[in-house]
Amino acid sequence: MLSSRKMVKLYYDVASPYSWLAFEVLFRYRNVWNIDLKLKPVYLGGVIRGSGNRPPGVIPNKLLYMISDLTLLSQYFEVPMLQPKPDYEIDSLIPMRFVTVVAEKDKKGDMLVERVSRELWKRIWGTHQHITLPDSLTEAGLRAGLSGNEVEEILTLTKSQPIKDKLKSVTQEALEYKCFGLPFIVCHVNGKDKCFFGADRFELMAYFIGEKWMGPHPTNLTTTT
């Protein structure tokens, strides 16, 4: 009997450092767990407004906790990132439209979306570079393996109505799951959906999908010599 694979959707925005952690962990587990991973780029600002939430940067105590929390999580998950700046607040609308174009054009099973998203996370959270300017997006795209002509076309398409509508649509899709922040992960198993918020729910997620959580680096534990 063939075992049915579980669908796992990751709703994320590169403005969210916690999304980067979830992203890397899910890619490490993609070939360990019996799952199909689907990347769902959304706009964090739309999620915050649509759910009635507030950005962490406007809540001093929450920002202080976030700085300490991310330092420890970065070490635990081995995802190198800098602490948020004291004035942490990022409008990621243009970068996420950029990612949305890549997602729409990607014919390699999310390979380019994975690379582009990771390069943007590296820039914003690894080196504190801006990611809203065309030159920065261009450099990220080139580092991800896109050609100069491809990047130019993507930058043009970020201004198109179909891409604006697509990003709004996927953001609304996340809100329909009662999303209130990112990362937001939706697991589909045997006709049932279960939602998980944040980068610290993997053990519970594994329980729901019938898999085993083996820590932040499963391949280190499953490799035999």
mmCIF file of C-alpha atoms in Angstrom:
data_model
loop_
_atom_site.group_PDB
_atom_site.id
_atom_site.type_symbol
_atom_site.label_atom_id
_atom_site.label_comp_id
_atom_site.label_asym_id
_atom_site.label_seq_id
_atom_site.Cartn_x
_atom_site.Cartn_y
_atom_site.Cartn_z
ATOM 1 C CA MET A 1 0.000 0.000 0.000
ATOM 2 C CA LEU A 2 1.277 3.446 -0.898
ATOM 3 C CA SER A 3 1.414 5.869 2.009
ATOM 4 C CA SER A 4 -0.259 9.178 1.315
ATOM 5 C CA ARG A 5 2.010 12.185 1.678
ATOM 6 C CA LYS A 6 0.896 15.038 3.883
ATOM 7 C CA MET A 7 0.667 18.566 2.530
ATOM 8 C CA VAL A 8 2.439 21.204 4.607
ATOM 9 C CA LYS A 9 1.978 24.857 3.635
ATOM 10 C CA LEU A 10 4.335 27.507 4.961
ATOM 11 C CA TYR A 11 2.929 31.038 4.941
ATOM 12 C CA TYR A 12 5.857 33.417 5.367
ATOM 13 C CA ASP A 13 7.338 36.854 4.777
ATOM 14 C CA VAL A 14 11.058 37.630 4.672
ATOM 15 C CA ALA A 15 10.427 40.485 7.139
ATOM 16 C CA SER A 16 9.805 37.785 9.759
ATOM 17 C CA PRO A 17 12.987 36.255 11.243
ATOM 18 C CA TYR A 18 10.917 33.488 12.834
ATOM 19 C CA SER A 19 9.719 32.605 9.332
ATOM 20 C CA TRP A 20 13.350 32.073 8.311
ATOM 21 C CA LEU A 21 13.829 29.596 11.146
ATOM 22 C CA ALA A 22 10.681 27.652 10.203
ATOM 23 C CA PHE A 23 11.661 27.749 6.535
ATOM 24 C CA GLU A 24 15.099 26.203 7.141
ATOM 25 C CA VAL A 25 13.777 23.532 9.492
ATOM 26 C CA LEU A 26 11.007 22.467 7.126
ATOM 27 C CA PHE A 27 13.474 22.175 4.257
ATOM 28 C CA ARG A 28 15.707 20.003 6.451
ATOM 29 C CA TYR A 29 12.744 17.750 7.184
ATOM 30 C CA ARG A 30 11.196 17.778 3.725
ATOM 31 C CA ASN A 31 12.920 14.532 2.734
ATOM 32 C CA VAL A 32 12.826 13.049 6.250
ATOM 33 C CA TRP A 33 9.109 13.397 6.922
ATOM 34 C CA ASN A 34 6.516 12.088 4.463
ATOM 35 C CA ILE A 35 5.438 15.582 3.389
ATOM 36 C CA ASP A 36 4.978 17.788 0.365
ATOM 37 C CA LEU A 37 6.162 21.273 1.335
ATOM 38 C CA LYS A 38 4.433 24.190 -0.359
ATOM 39 C CA LEU A 39 5.822 27.706 0.011
ATOM 40 C CA LYS A 40 3.170 30.414 0.350
ATOM 41 C CA PRO A 41 4.688 33.925 0.293
ATOM 42 C CA VAL A 42 2.364 36.491 1.900
ATOM 43 C CA TYR A 43 2.560 40.104 3.097
ATOM 44 C CA LEU A 44 3.102 40.388 6.839
ATOM 45 C CA GLY A 45 1.643 43.897 6.949
ATOM 46 C CA GLY A 46 -1.580 42.577 5.447
ATOM 47 C CA VAL A 47 -1.687 39.746 7.980
ATOM 48 C CA ILE A 48 -1.142 42.154 10.886
ATOM 49 C CA ARG A 49 -3.842 44.568 9.720
ATOM 50 C CA GLY A 50 -6.276 41.882 8.632
ATOM 51 C CA SER A 51 -6.081 40.042 11.965
ATOM 52 C CA GLY A 52 -6.094 43.124 14.188
ATOM 53 C CA ASN A 53 -2.637 42.289 15.542
ATOM 54 C CA ARG A 54 0.176 44.755 16.292
ATOM 55 C CA PRO A 55 3.800 44.640 15.054
ATOM 56 C CA PRO A 56 6.302 43.517 17.728
ATOM 57 C CA GLY A 57 8.354 46.660 17.194
ATOM 58 C CA VAL A 58 5.636 48.864 18.667
ATOM 59 C CA ILE A 59 5.508 46.877 21.921
ATOM 60 C CA PRO A 60 8.755 47.588 23.851
ATOM 61 C CA ASN A 61 8.645 44.522 26.098
ATOM 62 C CA LYS A 62 7.844 42.254 23.170
ATOM 63 C CA LEU A 63 10.761 43.655 21.171
ATOM 64 C CA LEU A 64 13.162 43.139 24.087
ATOM 65 C CA TYR A 65 12.004 39.530 24.433
ATOM 66 C CA MET A 66 12.274 39.018 20.672
ATOM 67 C CA ILE A 67 15.908 40.175 20.655
ATOM 68 C CA SER A 68 16.872 37.716 23.399
ATOM 69 C CA ASP A 69 14.719 34.943 21.939
ATOM 70 C CA LEU A 70 16.163 35.203 18.435
ATOM 71 C CA THR A 71 19.722 35.118 19.752
ATOM 72 C CA LEU A 72 19.087 31.759 21.409
ATOM 73 C CA LEU A 73 16.998 30.372 18.543
ATOM 74 C CA SER A 74 19.647 31.356 16.011
ATOM 75 C CA GLN A 75 22.171 29.267 17.948
ATOM 76 C CA TYR A 76 19.803 26.353 18.466
ATOM 77 C CA PHE A 77 18.660 26.096 14.837
ATOM 78 C CA GLU A 78 22.087 27.145 13.488
ATOM 79 C CA VAL A 79 20.624 29.850 11.290
ATOM 80 C CA PRO A 80 23.001 32.834 11.481
ATOM 81 C CA MET A 81 21.081 36.053 12.041
ATOM 82 C CA LEU A 82 21.631 39.396 13.684
ATOM 83 C CA GLN A 83 19.421 40.847 16.381
ATOM 84 C CA PRO A 84 16.585 43.132 15.282
ATOM 85 C CA LYS A 85 17.451 46.808 15.394
ATOM 86 C CA PRO A 86 15.825 48.886 18.146
ATOM 87 C CA ASP A 87 13.644 50.595 15.521
ATOM 88 C CA TYR A 88 12.607 47.238 14.043
ATOM 89 C CA GLU A 89 9.868 47.734 11.491
ATOM 90 C CA ILE A 90 10.079 46.610 7.890
ATOM 91 C CA ASP A 91 7.672 47.202 5.043
ATOM 92 C CA SER A 92 8.185 44.106 2.922
ATOM 93 C CA LEU A 93 5.482 44.762 0.319
ATOM 94 C CA ILE A 94 7.865 45.186 -2.629
ATOM 95 C CA PRO A 95 10.177 42.277 -1.677
ATOM 96 C CA MET A 96 7.196 39.945 -1.233
ATOM 97 C CA ARG A 97 5.812 40.972 -4.606
ATOM 98 C CA PHE A 98 9.258 40.097 -5.958
ATOM 99 C CA VAL A 99 9.065 36.659 -4.303
ATOM 100 C CA THR A 100 5.515 36.233 -5.607
ATOM 101 C CA VAL A 101 6.674 36.789 -9.186
ATOM 102 C CA VAL A 102 9.378 34.166 -8.706
ATOM 103 C CA ALA A 103 6.796 31.762 -7.265
ATOM 104 C CA GLU A 104 4.526 32.304 -10.260
ATOM 105 C CA LYS A 105 7.347 31.725 -12.740
ATOM 106 C CA ASP A 106 9.176 28.925 -10.907
ATOM 107 C CA LYS A 107 9.000 25.701 -12.893
ATOM 108 C CA LYS A 108 11.489 23.845 -10.696
ATOM 109 C CA GLY A 109 9.300 22.867 -7.756
ATOM 110 C CA ASP A 110 9.915 25.943 -5.590
ATOM 111 C CA MET A 111 13.688 25.729 -6.061
ATOM 112 C CA LEU A 112 14.057 29.348 -7.159
ATOM 113 C CA VAL A 113 11.561 30.582 -4.573
ATOM 114 C CA GLU A 114 13.614 28.820 -1.918
ATOM 115 C CA ARG A 115 16.853 30.414 -3.115
ATOM 116 C CA VAL A 116 15.459 33.917 -3.564
ATOM 117 C CA SER A 117 13.700 33.879 -0.196
ATOM 118 C CA ARG A 118 16.845 32.694 1.552
ATOM 119 C CA GLU A 119 18.978 35.392 -0.087
ATOM 120 C CA LEU A 120 16.532 38.082 1.038
ATOM 121 C CA TRP A 121 16.549 36.712 4.596
ATOM 122 C CA LYS A 122 20.355 36.714 4.550
ATOM 123 C CA ARG A 123 20.428 40.344 3.483
ATOM 124 C CA ILE A 124 17.930 41.646 5.990
ATOM 125 C CA TRP A 125 18.713 39.420 8.979
ATOM 126 C CA GLY A 126 22.288 38.377 8.228
ATOM 127 C CA THR A 127 23.766 41.770 7.303
ATOM 128 C CA HIS A 128 21.013 44.330 8.070
ATOM 129 C CA GLN A 129 20.820 45.473 4.446
ATOM 130 C CA HIS A 130 17.777 47.083 2.897
ATOM 131 C CA ILE A 131 15.695 44.781 0.715
ATOM 132 C CA THR A 132 13.210 47.254 -0.733
ATOM 133 C CA LEU A 133 15.481 48.955 -3.264
ATOM 134 C CA PRO A 134 15.792 47.572 -6.832
ATOM 135 C CA ASP A 135 19.581 47.228 -6.555
ATOM 136 C CA SER A 136 19.247 45.105 -3.422
ATOM 137 C CA LEU A 137 16.559 42.912 -4.956
ATOM 138 C CA THR A 138 18.696 42.565 -8.069
ATOM 139 C CA GLU A 139 21.702 41.402 -6.076
ATOM 140 C CA ALA A 140 19.586 38.896 -4.153
ATOM 141 C CA GLY A 141 18.131 37.558 -7.386
ATOM 142 C CA LEU A 142 21.542 37.194 -9.000
ATOM 143 C CA ARG A 143 22.916 35.408 -5.943
ATOM 144 C CA ALA A 144 19.930 33.042 -6.114
ATOM 145 C CA GLY A 145 20.875 32.038 -9.654
ATOM 146 C CA LEU A 146 18.635 34.274 -11.743
ATOM 147 C CA SER A 147 20.043 35.971 -14.823
ATOM 148 C CA GLY A 148 20.179 39.740 -15.184
ATOM 149 C CA ASN A 149 17.377 39.648 -17.760
ATOM 150 C CA GLU A 150 15.230 37.486 -15.479
ATOM 151 C CA VAL A 151 15.694 39.857 -12.563
ATOM 152 C CA GLU A 152 14.827 42.850 -14.734
ATOM 153 C CA GLU A 153 11.639 41.139 -15.889
ATOM 154 C CA ILE A 154 10.711 40.210 -12.307
ATOM 155 C CA LEU A 155 11.218 43.786 -11.113
ATOM 156 C CA THR A 156 8.909 44.997 -13.867
ATOM 157 C CA LEU A 157 6.253 42.420 -12.990
ATOM 158 C CA THR A 158 6.258 43.424 -9.307
ATOM 159 C CA LYS A 159 4.378 46.542 -10.413
ATOM 160 C CA SER A 160 1.742 44.599 -12.354
ATOM 161 C CA GLN A 161 -1.823 44.236 -11.132
ATOM 162 C CA PRO A 162 -1.922 40.419 -11.440
ATOM 163 C CA ILE A 163 1.055 40.102 -9.043
ATOM 164 C CA LYS A 164 -0.411 42.627 -6.610
ATOM 165 C CA ASP A 165 -3.667 40.663 -6.693
ATOM 166 C CA LYS A 166 -1.873 37.335 -6.247
ATOM 167 C CA LEU A 167 -0.050 38.477 -3.118
ATOM 168 C CA LYS A 168 -3.293 39.884 -1.708
ATOM 169 C CA SER A 169 -5.065 36.617 -2.516
ATOM 170 C CA VAL A 170 -2.539 34.372 -0.739
ATOM 171 C CA THR A 171 -2.442 36.764 2.223
ATOM 172 C CA GLN A 172 -6.231 36.567 2.420
ATOM 173 C CA GLU A 173 -5.991 32.781 2.174
ATOM 174 C CA ALA A 174 -3.781 32.799 5.281
ATOM 175 C CA LEU A 175 -6.239 35.071 7.099
ATOM 176 C CA GLU A 176 -9.050 32.633 6.313
ATOM 177 C CA TYR A 177 -7.094 30.071 8.339
ATOM 178 C CA LYS A 178 -7.254 32.633 11.207
ATOM 179 C CA CYS A 179 -3.613 33.590 10.724
ATOM 180 C CA PHE A 180 -2.466 36.444 12.976
ATOM 181 C CA GLY A 181 1.308 36.377 12.501
ATOM 182 C CA LEU A 182 4.144 34.566 10.744
ATOM 183 C CA PRO A 183 5.344 31.943 10.211
ATOM 184 C CA PHE A 184 2.015 30.193 9.902
ATOM 185 C CA ILE A 185 2.050 26.524 8.965
ATOM 186 C CA VAL A 186 -0.986 24.557 7.807
ATOM 187 C CA CYS A 187 -0.802 20.747 7.765
ATOM 188 C CA HIS A 188 -3.318 18.712 5.770
ATOM 189 C CA VAL A 189 -3.686 15.114 6.926
ATOM 190 C CA ASN A 190 -6.501 12.734 5.952
ATOM 191 C CA GLY A 191 -8.890 15.544 5.125
ATOM 192 C CA LYS A 192 -8.128 17.453 8.327
ATOM 193 C CA ASP A 193 -6.315 20.770 8.665
ATOM 194 C CA LYS A 194 -4.236 21.876 11.623
ATOM 195 C CA CYS A 195 -2.574 25.267 11.942
ATOM 196 C CA PHE A 196 0.637 26.039 13.803
ATOM 197 C CA PHE A 197 2.040 29.491 14.545
ATOM 198 C CA GLY A 198 5.703 30.240 15.106
ATOM 199 C CA ALA A 199 8.999 28.368 14.873
ATOM 200 C CA ASP A 200 8.631 26.382 18.098
ATOM 201 C CA ARG A 201 5.761 23.981 17.336
ATOM 202 C CA PHE A 202 7.607 21.310 15.366
ATOM 203 C CA GLU A 203 7.284 18.590 17.988
ATOM 204 C CA LEU A 204 3.516 19.045 18.132
ATOM 205 C CA MET A 205 3.340 19.307 14.354
ATOM 206 C CA ALA A 206 5.213 16.028 14.021
ATOM 207 C CA TYR A 207 2.727 14.390 16.369
ATOM 208 C CA PHE A 208 -0.199 15.604 14.270
ATOM 209 C CA ILE A 209 1.209 14.380 10.959
ATOM 210 C CA GLY A 210 2.404 11.074 12.389
ATOM 211 C CA GLU A 211 6.119 11.783 12.149
ATOM 212 C CA LYS A 212 8.966 12.165 14.650
ATOM 213 C CA TRP A 213 10.701 15.366 15.686
ATOM 214 C CA MET A 214 14.436 14.705 15.892
ATOM 215 C CA GLY A 215 15.721 18.160 16.706
ATOM 216 C CA PRO A 216 16.902 20.987 14.443
ATOM 217 C CA HIS A 217 19.198 18.761 12.349
ATOM 218 C CA PRO A 218 17.452 15.441 11.572
ATOM 219 C CA THR A 219 20.016 14.364 8.974
ATOM 220 C CA ASN A 220 22.736 14.370 11.613
ATOM 221 C CA LEU A 221 20.741 11.769 13.524
ATOM 222 C CA THR A 222 19.540 9.632 10.619
ATOM 223 C CA THR A 223 22.858 9.304 8.803
ATOM 224 C CA THR A 224 24.619 5.996 9.455
ATOM 225 C CA THR A 225 28.236 5.139 8.867
#
